[in-house]
């Protein structure tokens, strides 16, 4: 079974929707996973300073089975949440096709 390595860095988010009532400070983290598999989830630290413009510079790496790259339905998901004592509040998400991502990057080195 042939595999490839995916290394990504979740750098930042900008101008997020305010999801806390009364303009309370937002503490934001990202959850990153592939193909909807929660066991593959990685989580950034919570940014406590950026408010609506969090910064993480969080590096994550995954081993990807080559067959996953042939399927347009294999998605890299990045979900953003505001952390609070009453539970995490969903802010939004970004979904990227792994096939399109790897196709845009070109062929792997020999």
PDB file of N, CA and C in Angstrom:
ATOM      1  N   UNK A   1       0.855  -1.172   0.000  1.00  0.00           N
ATOM      2  CA  UNK A   1       0.000   0.000   0.000  1.00  0.00           C
ATOM      3  C   UNK A   1       0.904   1.239   0.000  1.00  0.00           C
ATOM      4  N   UNK A   2       0.787   2.037  -1.034  1.00  0.00           N
ATOM      5  CA  UNK A   2       1.612   3.224  -1.173  1.00  0.00           C
ATOM      6  C   UNK A   2       1.017   4.382  -0.369  1.00  0.00           C
ATOM      7  N   UNK A   3       1.885   5.122   0.317  1.00  0.00           N
ATOM      8  CA  UNK A   3       1.439   6.243   1.145  1.00  0.00           C
ATOM      9  C   UNK A   3       2.225   7.498   0.798  1.00  0.00           C
ATOM     10  N   UNK A   4       1.633   8.626   1.118  1.00  0.00           N
ATOM     11  CA  UNK A   4       2.299   9.917   0.974  1.00  0.00           C
ATOM     12  C   UNK A   4       2.122  10.700   2.258  1.00  0.00           C
ATOM     13  N   UNK A   5       2.981  11.654   2.455  1.00  0.00           N
ATOM     14  CA  UNK A   5       2.967  12.479   3.659  1.00  0.00           C
ATOM     15  C   UNK A   5       2.337  13.833   3.335  1.00  0.00           C
ATOM     16  N   UNK A   6       1.430  14.266   4.189  1.00  0.00           N
ATOM     17  CA  UNK A   6       0.832  15.592   4.077  1.00  0.00           C
ATOM     18  C   UNK A   6       1.231  16.375   5.319  1.00  0.00           C
ATOM     19  N   UNK A   7       1.924  17.474   5.108  1.00  0.00           N
ATOM     20  CA  UNK A   7       2.293  18.356   6.207  1.00  0.00           C
ATOM     21  C   UNK A   7       1.655  19.711   5.945  1.00  0.00           C
ATOM     22  N   UNK A   8       0.878  20.162   6.900  1.00  0.00           N
ATOM     23  CA  UNK A   8       0.198  21.449   6.757  1.00  0.00           C
ATOM     24  C   UNK A   8       0.477  22.300   7.991  1.00  0.00           C
ATOM     25  N   UNK A   9       0.382  23.590   7.808  1.00  0.00           N
ATOM     26  CA  UNK A   9       0.490  24.514   8.929  1.00  0.00           C
ATOM     27  C   UNK A   9      -0.762  25.377   8.937  1.00  0.00           C
ATOM     28  N   UNK A  10      -1.483  25.335  10.040  1.00  0.00           N
ATOM     29  CA  UNK A  10      -2.655  26.189  10.223  1.00  0.00           C
ATOM     30  C   UNK A  10      -2.105  27.496  10.793  1.00  0.00           C
ATOM     31  N   UNK A  11      -2.087  28.525   9.962  1.00  0.00           N
ATOM     32  CA  UNK A  11      -1.416  29.771  10.336  1.00  0.00           C
ATOM     33  C   UNK A  11      -2.338  30.688  11.123  1.00  0.00           C
ATOM     34  N   UNK A  12      -3.462  31.082  10.517  1.00  0.00           N
ATOM     35  CA  UNK A  12      -4.318  32.071  11.164  1.00  0.00           C
ATOM     36  C   UNK A  12      -5.695  32.107  10.503  1.00  0.00           C
ATOM     37  N   UNK A  13      -6.573  32.889  11.095  1.00  0.00           N
ATOM     38  CA  UNK A  13      -7.887  33.185  10.512  1.00  0.00           C
ATOM     39  C   UNK A  13      -8.114  34.686  10.702  1.00  0.00           C
ATOM     40  N   UNK A  14      -8.895  35.268   9.815  1.00  0.00           N
ATOM     41  CA  UNK A  14      -9.098  36.721   9.878  1.00  0.00           C
ATOM     42  C   UNK A  14     -10.568  37.086   9.850  1.00  0.00           C
ATOM     43  N   UNK A  15     -10.907  38.094  10.647  1.00  0.00           N
ATOM     44  CA  UNK A  15     -12.228  38.699  10.625  1.00  0.00           C
ATOM     45  C   UNK A  15     -13.347  37.682  10.825  1.00  0.00           C
ATOM     46  N   UNK A  16     -13.201  36.836  11.848  1.00  0.00           N
ATOM     47  CA  UNK A  16     -14.217  35.821  12.135  1.00  0.00           C
ATOM     48  C   UNK A  16     -15.483  36.476  12.677  1.00  0.00           C
ATOM     49  N   UNK A  17     -16.585  35.793  12.461  1.00  0.00           N
ATOM     50  CA  UNK A  17     -17.865  36.263  12.999  1.00  0.00           C
ATOM     51  C   UNK A  17     -17.814  36.225  14.528  1.00  0.00           C
ATOM     52  N   UNK A  18     -18.329  37.264  15.157  1.00  0.00           N
ATOM     53  CA  UNK A  18     -18.407  37.312  16.619  1.00  0.00           C
ATOM     54  C   UNK A  18     -19.521  36.359  17.063  1.00  0.00           C
ATOM     55  N   UNK A  19     -19.160  35.292  17.771  1.00  0.00           N
ATOM     56  CA  UNK A  19     -20.160  34.308  18.191  1.00  0.00           C
ATOM     57  C   UNK A  19     -20.444  34.363  19.693  1.00  0.00           C
ATOM     58  N   UNK A  20     -19.728  35.206  20.412  1.00  0.00           N
ATOM     59  CA  UNK A  20     -19.980  35.360  21.847  1.00  0.00           C
ATOM     60  C   UNK A  20     -20.931  36.526  22.068  1.00  0.00           C
ATOM     61  N   UNK A  21     -21.851  36.360  22.985  1.00  0.00           N
ATOM     62  CA  UNK A  21     -22.811  37.409  23.306  1.00  0.00           C
ATOM     63  C   UNK A  21     -22.116  38.600  23.963  1.00  0.00           C
ATOM     64  N   UNK A  22     -22.664  39.753  23.749  1.00  0.00           N
ATOM     65  CA  UNK A  22     -22.211  40.992  24.381  1.00  0.00           C
ATOM     66  C   UNK A  22     -20.762  41.331  24.054  1.00  0.00           C
ATOM     67  N   UNK A  23     -20.250  40.803  22.937  1.00  0.00           N
ATOM     68  CA  UNK A  23     -18.893  41.136  22.522  1.00  0.00           C
ATOM     69  C   UNK A  23     -17.801  40.569  23.409  1.00  0.00           C
ATOM     70  N   UNK A  24     -18.133  39.493  24.160  1.00  0.00           N
ATOM     71  CA  UNK A  24     -17.107  38.876  25.005  1.00  0.00           C
ATOM     72  C   UNK A  24     -15.947  38.382  24.150  1.00  0.00           C
ATOM     73  N   UNK A  25     -14.787  38.320  24.750  1.00  0.00           N
ATOM     74  CA  UNK A  25     -13.568  37.922  24.045  1.00  0.00           C
ATOM     75  C   UNK A  25     -13.695  36.502  23.488  1.00  0.00           C
ATOM     76  N   UNK A  26     -13.266  36.343  22.237  1.00  0.00           N
ATOM     77  CA  UNK A  26     -13.292  35.020  21.611  1.00  0.00           C
ATOM     78  C   UNK A  26     -11.931  34.350  21.768  1.00  0.00           C
ATOM     79  N   UNK A  27     -11.929  33.118  22.233  1.00  0.00           N
ATOM     80  CA  UNK A  27     -10.753  32.265  22.310  1.00  0.00           C
ATOM     81  C   UNK A  27     -10.981  31.145  21.302  1.00  0.00           C
ATOM     82  N   UNK A  28     -10.219  31.156  20.207  1.00  0.00           N
ATOM     83  CA  UNK A  28     -10.526  30.305  19.066  1.00  0.00           C
ATOM     84  C   UNK A  28      -9.485  29.200  18.887  1.00  0.00           C
ATOM     85  N   UNK A  29      -9.976  28.004  18.560  1.00  0.00           N
ATOM     86  CA  UNK A  29      -9.097  26.900  18.170  1.00  0.00           C
ATOM     87  C   UNK A  29      -9.644  26.266  16.889  1.00  0.00           C
ATOM     88  N   UNK A  30      -8.765  25.536  16.204  1.00  0.00           N
ATOM     89  CA  UNK A  30      -9.155  24.844  14.978  1.00  0.00           C
ATOM     90  C   UNK A  30      -9.030  23.346  15.205  1.00  0.00           C
ATOM     91  N   UNK A  31      -9.932  22.603  14.611  1.00  0.00           N
ATOM     92  CA  UNK A  31      -9.868  21.140  14.594  1.00  0.00           C
ATOM     93  C   UNK A  31      -9.676  20.723  13.149  1.00  0.00           C
ATOM     94  N   UNK A  32      -8.648  19.936  12.908  1.00  0.00           N
ATOM     95  CA  UNK A  32      -8.276  19.538  11.556  1.00  0.00           C
ATOM     96  C   UNK A  32      -8.409  18.031  11.442  1.00  0.00           C
ATOM     97  N   UNK A  33      -9.106  17.560  10.406  1.00  0.00           N
ATOM     98  CA  UNK A  33      -9.188  16.119  10.174  1.00  0.00           C
ATOM     99  C   UNK A  33      -9.405  15.829   8.705  1.00  0.00           C
ATOM    100  N   UNK A  34      -9.203  14.577   8.352  1.00  0.00           N
ATOM    101  CA  UNK A  34      -9.277  14.157   6.956  1.00  0.00           C
ATOM    102  C   UNK A  34     -10.390  13.140   6.778  1.00  0.00           C
ATOM    103  N   UNK A  35     -11.194  13.334   5.740  1.00  0.00           N
ATOM    104  CA  UNK A  35     -12.219  12.373   5.371  1.00  0.00           C
ATOM    105  C   UNK A  35     -13.286  12.145   6.421  1.00  0.00           C
ATOM    106  N   UNK A  36     -13.509  13.122   7.285  1.00  0.00           N
ATOM    107  CA  UNK A  36     -14.548  12.982   8.303  1.00  0.00           C
ATOM    108  C   UNK A  36     -14.226  11.966   9.380  1.00  0.00           C
ATOM    109  N   UNK A  37     -12.966  11.565   9.501  1.00  0.00           N
ATOM    110  CA  UNK A  37     -12.574  10.556  10.487  1.00  0.00           C
ATOM    111  C   UNK A  37     -12.136  11.233  11.785  1.00  0.00           C
ATOM    112  N   UNK A  38     -12.974  11.181  12.811  1.00  0.00           N
ATOM    113  CA  UNK A  38     -12.629  11.865  14.059  1.00  0.00           C
ATOM    114  C   UNK A  38     -11.358  11.327  14.716  1.00  0.00           C
ATOM    115  N   UNK A  39     -10.998  10.064  14.449  1.00  0.00           N
ATOM    116  CA  UNK A  39      -9.780   9.525  15.057  1.00  0.00           C
ATOM    117  C   UNK A  39      -8.523  10.141  14.455  1.00  0.00           C
ATOM    118  N   UNK A  40      -8.654  10.819  13.322  1.00  0.00           N
ATOM    119  CA  UNK A  40      -7.528  11.502  12.679  1.00  0.00           C
ATOM    120  C   UNK A  40      -7.488  12.988  13.042  1.00  0.00           C
ATOM    121  N   UNK A  41      -8.361  13.417  13.951  1.00  0.00           N
ATOM    122  CA  UNK A  41      -8.450  14.832  14.288  1.00  0.00           C
ATOM    123  C   UNK A  41      -7.220  15.325  15.033  1.00  0.00           C
ATOM    124  N   UNK A  42      -6.781  16.516  14.655  1.00  0.00           N
ATOM    125  CA  UNK A  42      -5.724  17.227  15.368  1.00  0.00           C
ATOM    126  C   UNK A  42      -6.310  18.579  15.749  1.00  0.00           C
ATOM    127  N   UNK A  43      -5.858  19.118  16.858  1.00  0.00           N
ATOM    128  CA  UNK A  43      -6.435  20.362  17.358  1.00  0.00           C
ATOM    129  C   UNK A  43      -5.334  21.362  17.664  1.00  0.00           C
ATOM    130  N   UNK A  44      -5.522  22.577  17.190  1.00  0.00           N
ATOM    131  CA  UNK A  44      -4.561  23.629  17.497  1.00  0.00           C
ATOM    132  C   UNK A  44      -4.712  24.032  18.962  1.00  0.00           C
ATOM    133  N   UNK A  45      -3.692  24.672  19.513  1.00  0.00           N
ATOM    134  CA  UNK A  45      -3.892  25.302  20.825  1.00  0.00           C
ATOM    135  C   UNK A  45      -4.937  26.416  20.668  1.00  0.00           C
ATOM    136  N   UNK A  46      -5.544  26.800  21.750  1.00  0.00           N
ATOM    137  CA  UNK A  46      -6.523  27.892  21.719  1.00  0.00           C
ATOM    138  C   UNK A  46      -5.790  29.221  21.723  1.00  0.00           C
ATOM    139  N   UNK A  47      -6.124  30.069  20.747  1.00  0.00           N
ATOM    140  CA  UNK A  47      -5.547  31.412  20.707  1.00  0.00           C
ATOM    141  C   UNK A  47      -6.342  32.282  21.672  1.00  0.00           C
ATOM    142  N   UNK A  48      -5.669  32.848  22.663  1.00  0.00           N
ATOM    143  CA  UNK A  48      -6.349  33.668  23.665  1.00  0.00           C
ATOM    144  C   UNK A  48      -6.096  35.160  23.475  1.00  0.00           C
ATOM    145  N   UNK A  49      -5.370  35.523  22.412  1.00  0.00           N
ATOM    146  CA  UNK A  49      -5.025  36.926  22.216  1.00  0.00           C
ATOM    147  C   UNK A  49      -5.620  37.533  20.954  1.00  0.00           C
ATOM    148  N   UNK A  50      -5.823  36.729  19.911  1.00  0.00           N
ATOM    149  CA  UNK A  50      -6.205  37.252  18.610  1.00  0.00           C
ATOM    150  C   UNK A  50      -7.654  37.660  18.467  1.00  0.00           C
ATOM    151  N   UNK A  51      -8.501  37.247  19.407  1.00  0.00           N
ATOM    152  CA  UNK A  51      -9.930  37.554  19.349  1.00  0.00           C
ATOM    153  C   UNK A  51     -10.527  37.074  18.032  1.00  0.00           C
ATOM    154  N   UNK A  52     -10.945  37.980  17.143  1.00  0.00           N
ATOM    155  CA  UNK A  52     -11.558  37.591  15.867  1.00  0.00           C
ATOM    156  C   UNK A  52     -10.519  37.325  14.781  1.00  0.00           C
ATOM    157  N   UNK A  53      -9.247  37.436  15.124  1.00  0.00           N
ATOM    158  CA  UNK A  53      -8.141  37.215  14.182  1.00  0.00           C
ATOM    159  C   UNK A  53      -7.095  36.298  14.833  1.00  0.00           C
ATOM    160  N   UNK A  54      -7.447  35.049  15.114  1.00  0.00           N
ATOM    161  CA  UNK A  54      -6.534  34.163  15.831  1.00  0.00           C
ATOM    162  C   UNK A  54      -5.318  33.767  14.984  1.00  0.00           C
ATOM    163  N   UNK A  55      -4.219  33.489  15.678  1.00  0.00           N
ATOM    164  CA  UNK A  55      -2.984  33.029  15.053  1.00  0.00           C
ATOM    165  C   UNK A  55      -2.528  31.783  15.801  1.00  0.00           C
ATOM    166  N   UNK A  56      -2.167  30.740  15.041  1.00  0.00           N
ATOM    167  CA  UNK A  56      -1.716  29.489  15.670  1.00  0.00           C
ATOM    168  C   UNK A  56      -0.319  29.063  15.227  1.00  0.00           C
ATOM    169  N   UNK A  57      -0.028  29.130  13.915  1.00  0.00           N
ATOM    170  CA  UNK A  57       1.213  28.568  13.361  1.00  0.00           C
ATOM    171  C   UNK A  57       1.395  27.132  13.840  1.00  0.00           C
ATOM    172  N   UNK A  58       0.335  26.355  13.714  1.00  0.00           N
ATOM    173  CA  UNK A  58       0.283  24.972  14.194  1.00  0.00           C
ATOM    174  C   UNK A  58       0.572  24.008  13.046  1.00  0.00           C
ATOM    175  N   UNK A  59       1.615  23.212  13.204  1.00  0.00           N
ATOM    176  CA  UNK A  59       1.980  22.235  12.176  1.00  0.00           C
ATOM    177  C   UNK A  59       1.345  20.887  12.495  1.00  0.00           C
ATOM    178  N   UNK A  60       0.786  20.263  11.471  1.00  0.00           N
ATOM    179  CA  UNK A  60       0.189  18.932  11.602  1.00  0.00           C
ATOM    180  C   UNK A  60       0.650  18.095  10.426  1.00  0.00           C
ATOM    181  N   UNK A  61       0.824  16.811  10.653  1.00  0.00           N
ATOM    182  CA  UNK A  61       1.204  15.935   9.545  1.00  0.00           C
ATOM    183  C   UNK A  61       0.331  14.688   9.565  1.00  0.00           C
ATOM    184  N   UNK A  62       0.095  14.184   8.374  1.00  0.00           N
ATOM    185  CA  UNK A  62      -0.745  13.006   8.175  1.00  0.00           C
ATOM    186  C   UNK A  62      -0.066  12.080   7.185  1.00  0.00           C
ATOM    187  N   UNK A  63      -0.311  10.795   7.320  1.00  0.00           N
ATOM    188  CA  UNK A  63       0.066   9.821   6.315  1.00  0.00           C
ATOM    189  C   UNK A  63      -1.188   9.526   5.504  1.00  0.00           C
ATOM    190  N   UNK A  64      -1.092   9.725   4.196  1.00  0.00           N
ATOM    191  CA  UNK A  64      -2.238   9.590   3.306  1.00  0.00           C
ATOM    192  C   UNK A  64      -2.032   8.366   2.421  1.00  0.00           C
ATOM    193  N   UNK A  65      -3.009   7.492   2.385  1.00  0.00           N
ATOM    194  CA  UNK A  65      -2.965   6.340   1.485  1.00  0.00           C
ATOM    195  C   UNK A  65      -3.203   6.852   0.069  1.00  0.00           C
ATOM    196  N   UNK A  66      -2.380   6.404  -0.858  1.00  0.00           N
ATOM    197  CA  UNK A  66      -2.429   6.896  -2.240  1.00  0.00           C
ATOM    198  C   UNK A  66      -3.837   6.819  -2.835  1.00  0.00           C
ATOM    199  N   UNK A  67      -4.582   5.782  -2.514  1.00  0.00           N
ATOM    200  CA  UNK A  67      -5.935   5.637  -3.070  1.00  0.00           C
ATOM    201  C   UNK A  67      -6.865   6.768  -2.613  1.00  0.00           C
ATOM    202  N   UNK A  68      -6.577   7.368  -1.452  1.00  0.00           N
ATOM    203  CA  UNK A  68      -7.386   8.489  -0.977  1.00  0.00           C
ATOM    204  C   UNK A  68      -7.234   9.706  -1.893  1.00  0.00           C
ATOM    205  N   UNK A  69      -6.082   9.802  -2.565  1.00  0.00           N
ATOM    206  CA  UNK A  69      -5.816  10.950  -3.429  1.00  0.00           C
ATOM    207  C   UNK A  69      -6.486  10.824  -4.788  1.00  0.00           C
ATOM    208  N   UNK A  70      -6.990   9.646  -5.098  1.00  0.00           N
ATOM    209  CA  UNK A  70      -7.691   9.442  -6.366  1.00  0.00           C
ATOM    210  C   UNK A  70      -9.179   9.729  -6.237  1.00  0.00           C
ATOM    211  N   UNK A  71      -9.647   9.899  -5.006  1.00  0.00           N
ATOM    212  CA  UNK A  71     -11.062  10.112  -4.736  1.00  0.00           C
ATOM    213  C   UNK A  71     -11.312  11.590  -4.454  1.00  0.00           C
ATOM    214  N   UNK A  72     -12.118  12.230  -5.279  1.00  0.00           N
ATOM    215  CA  UNK A  72     -12.425  13.661  -5.095  1.00  0.00           C
ATOM    216  C   UNK A  72     -13.192  13.930  -3.804  1.00  0.00           C
ATOM    217  N   UNK A  73     -13.732  12.887  -3.188  1.00  0.00           N
ATOM    218  CA  UNK A  73     -14.541  13.057  -1.981  1.00  0.00           C
ATOM    219  C   UNK A  73     -13.722  12.999  -0.698  1.00  0.00           C
ATOM    220  N   UNK A  74     -12.415  12.788  -0.789  1.00  0.00           N
ATOM    221  CA  UNK A  74     -11.582  12.803   0.410  1.00  0.00           C
ATOM    222  C   UNK A  74     -11.224  14.256   0.701  1.00  0.00           C
ATOM    223  N   UNK A  75     -11.680  14.732   1.840  1.00  0.00           N
ATOM    224  CA  UNK A  75     -11.619  16.155   2.152  1.00  0.00           C
ATOM    225  C   UNK A  75     -10.767  16.408   3.389  1.00  0.00           C
ATOM    226  N   UNK A  76      -9.972  17.469   3.318  1.00  0.00           N
ATOM    227  CA  UNK A  76      -9.278  18.009   4.485  1.00  0.00           C
ATOM    228  C   UNK A  76     -10.217  19.052   5.075  1.00  0.00           C
ATOM    229  N   UNK A  77     -10.633  18.848   6.307  1.00  0.00           N
ATOM    230  CA  UNK A  77     -11.576  19.745   6.978  1.00  0.00           C
ATOM    231  C   UNK A  77     -10.864  20.522   8.072  1.00  0.00           C
ATOM    232  N   UNK A  78     -11.112  21.823   8.110  1.00  0.00           N
ATOM    233  CA  UNK A  78     -10.632  22.678   9.195  1.00  0.00           C
ATOM    234  C   UNK A  78     -11.861  23.364   9.776  1.00  0.00           C
ATOM    235  N   UNK A  79     -12.204  23.012  11.000  1.00  0.00           N
ATOM    236  CA  UNK A  79     -13.366  23.592  11.674  1.00  0.00           C
ATOM    237  C   UNK A  79     -12.870  24.534  12.763  1.00  0.00           C
ATOM    238  N   UNK A  80     -13.482  25.699  12.868  1.00  0.00           N
ATOM    239  CA  UNK A  80     -13.111  26.681  13.880  1.00  0.00           C
ATOM    240  C   UNK A  80     -14.163  26.733  14.980  1.00  0.00           C
ATOM    241  N   UNK A  81     -13.681  26.804  16.218  1.00  0.00           N
ATOM    242  CA  UNK A  81     -14.560  26.846  17.387  1.00  0.00           C
ATOM    243  C   UNK A  81     -14.094  27.915  18.355  1.00  0.00           C
ATOM    244  N   UNK A  82     -15.043  28.527  19.007  1.00  0.00           N
ATOM    245  CA  UNK A  82     -14.770  29.444  20.108  1.00  0.00           C
ATOM    246  C   UNK A  82     -14.893  28.642  21.400  1.00  0.00           C
ATOM    247  N   UNK A  83     -13.833  28.623  22.183  1.00  0.00           N
ATOM    248  CA  UNK A  83     -13.806  27.865  23.427  1.00  0.00           C
ATOM    249  C   UNK A  83     -14.445  28.689  24.540  1.00  0.00           C
ATOM    250  N   UNK A  84     -15.334  28.061  25.299  1.00  0.00           N
ATOM    251  CA  UNK A  84     -15.915  28.735  26.464  1.00  0.00           C
ATOM    252  C   UNK A  84     -16.241  27.694  27.523  1.00  0.00           C
ATOM    253  N   UNK A  85     -16.515  28.159  28.716  1.00  0.00           N
ATOM    254  CA  UNK A  85     -16.817  27.246  29.829  1.00  0.00           C
ATOM    255  C   UNK A  85     -18.097  26.458  29.597  1.00  0.00           C
ATOM    256  N   UNK A  86     -19.013  27.026  28.827  1.00  0.00           N
ATOM    257  CA  UNK A  86     -20.281  26.341  28.569  1.00  0.00           C
ATOM    258  C   UNK A  86     -20.208  25.401  27.363  1.00  0.00           C
ATOM    259  N   UNK A  87     -19.025  25.273  26.761  1.00  0.00           N
ATOM    260  CA  UNK A  87     -18.849  24.379  25.620  1.00  0.00           C
ATOM    261  C   UNK A  87     -18.374  25.136  24.390  1.00  0.00           C
ATOM    262  N   UNK A  88     -17.791  24.427  23.482  1.00  0.00           N
ATOM    263  CA  UNK A  88     -17.260  25.035  22.270  1.00  0.00           C
ATOM    264  C   UNK A  88     -18.399  25.455  21.336  1.00  0.00           C
ATOM    265  N   UNK A  89     -18.274  26.651  20.784  1.00  0.00           N
ATOM    266  CA  UNK A  89     -19.281  27.162  19.859  1.00  0.00           C
ATOM    267  C   UNK A  89     -18.695  27.183  18.454  1.00  0.00           C
ATOM    268  N   UNK A  90     -19.390  26.541  17.530  1.00  0.00           N
ATOM    269  CA  UNK A  90     -18.965  26.441  16.137  1.00  0.00           C
ATOM    270  C   UNK A  90     -18.947  27.812  15.486  1.00  0.00           C
ATOM    271  N   UNK A  91     -17.848  28.144  14.773  1.00  0.00           N
ATOM    272  CA  UNK A  91     -17.738  29.407  14.054  1.00  0.00           C
ATOM    273  C   UNK A  91     -17.897  29.182  12.558  1.00  0.00           C
ATOM    274  N   UNK A  92     -17.185  28.206  12.013  1.00  0.00           N
ATOM    275  CA  UNK A  92     -17.239  27.950  10.579  1.00  0.00           C
ATOM    276  C   UNK A  92     -16.201  26.918  10.189  1.00  0.00           C
ATOM    277  N   UNK A  93     -16.086  26.675   8.884  1.00  0.00           N
ATOM    278  CA  UNK A  93     -15.164  25.648   8.432  1.00  0.00           C
ATOM    279  C   UNK A  93     -14.665  25.927   7.027  1.00  0.00           C
ATOM    280  N   UNK A  94     -13.560  25.254   6.683  1.00  0.00           N
ATOM    281  CA  UNK A  94     -12.993  25.254   5.345  1.00  0.00           C
ATOM    282  C   UNK A  94     -12.820  23.803   4.949  1.00  0.00           C
ATOM    283  N   UNK A  95     -13.234  23.453   3.723  1.00  0.00           N
ATOM    284  CA  UNK A  95     -13.110  22.086   3.213  1.00  0.00           C
ATOM    285  C   UNK A  95     -12.285  22.126   1.933  1.00  0.00           C
ATOM    286  N   UNK A  96     -11.258  21.276   1.872  1.00  0.00           N
ATOM    287  CA  UNK A  96     -10.366  21.252   0.718  1.00  0.00           C
ATOM    288  C   UNK A  96     -10.235  19.818   0.228  1.00  0.00           C
ATOM    289  N   UNK A  97     -10.453  19.589  -1.057  1.00  0.00           N
ATOM    290  CA  UNK A  97     -10.282  18.266  -1.650  1.00  0.00           C
ATOM    291  C   UNK A  97      -8.802  17.904  -1.640  1.00  0.00           C
ATOM    292  N   UNK A  98      -8.465  16.740  -1.078  1.00  0.00           N
ATOM    293  CA  UNK A  98      -7.064  16.304  -1.075  1.00  0.00           C
ATOM    294  C   UNK A  98      -6.555  16.074  -2.484  1.00  0.00           C
ATOM    295  N   UNK A  99      -7.404  15.537  -3.348  1.00  0.00           N
ATOM    296  CA  UNK A  99      -6.993  15.311  -4.743  1.00  0.00           C
ATOM    297  C   UNK A  99      -6.599  16.625  -5.391  1.00  0.00           C
ATOM    298  N   UNK A 100      -7.434  17.647  -5.253  1.00  0.00           N
ATOM    299  CA  UNK A 100      -7.124  18.949  -5.843  1.00  0.00           C
ATOM    300  C   UNK A 100      -5.879  19.560  -5.216  1.00  0.00           C
ATOM    301  N   UNK A 101      -5.718  19.402  -3.919  1.00  0.00           N
ATOM    302  CA  UNK A 101      -4.555  19.939  -3.218  1.00  0.00           C
ATOM    303  C   UNK A 101      -3.268  19.297  -3.727  1.00  0.00           C
ATOM    304  N   UNK A 102      -3.243  17.984  -3.828  1.00  0.00           N
ATOM    305  CA  UNK A 102      -2.054  17.275  -4.296  1.00  0.00           C
ATOM    306  C   UNK A 102      -1.830  17.502  -5.789  1.00  0.00           C
ATOM    307  N   UNK A 103      -2.898  17.589  -6.581  1.00  0.00           N
ATOM    308  CA  UNK A 103      -2.753  17.872  -8.011  1.00  0.00           C
ATOM    309  C   UNK A 103      -2.108  19.249  -8.217  1.00  0.00           C
ATOM    310  N   UNK A 104      -2.516  20.216  -7.420  1.00  0.00           N
ATOM    311  CA  UNK A 104      -1.963  21.568  -7.538  1.00  0.00           C
ATOM    312  C   UNK A 104      -0.501  21.614  -7.109  1.00  0.00           C
ATOM    313  N   UNK A 105      -0.120  20.739  -6.190  1.00  0.00           N
ATOM    314  CA  UNK A 105       1.256  20.719  -5.692  1.00  0.00           C
ATOM    315  C   UNK A 105       2.209  20.037  -6.675  1.00  0.00           C
ATOM    316  N   UNK A 106       1.685  19.229  -7.577  1.00  0.00           N
ATOM    317  CA  UNK A 106       2.523  18.536  -8.553  1.00  0.00           C
ATOM    318  C   UNK A 106       2.933  17.157  -8.082  1.00  0.00           C
ATOM    319  N   UNK A 107       3.794  16.537  -8.841  1.00  0.00           N
ATOM    320  CA  UNK A 107       4.242  15.173  -8.561  1.00  0.00           C
ATOM    321  C   UNK A 107       5.183  15.141  -7.365  1.00  0.00           C
ATOM    322  N   UNK A 108       5.161  14.004  -6.630  1.00  0.00           N
ATOM    323  CA  UNK A 108       6.090  13.871  -5.501  1.00  0.00           C
ATOM    324  C   UNK A 108       7.523  13.722  -6.011  1.00  0.00           C
ATOM    325  N   UNK A 109       8.505  14.105  -5.204  1.00  0.00           N
ATOM    326  CA  UNK A 109       9.893  13.926  -5.621  1.00  0.00           C
ATOM    327  C   UNK A 109      10.231  12.443  -5.760  1.00  0.00           C
ATOM    328  N   UNK A 110      11.180  12.085  -6.650  1.00  0.00           N
ATOM    329  CA  UNK A 110      11.535  10.667  -6.852  1.00  0.00           C
ATOM    330  C   UNK A 110      12.200  10.052  -5.649  1.00  0.00           C
TER     331      UNK A 110
END
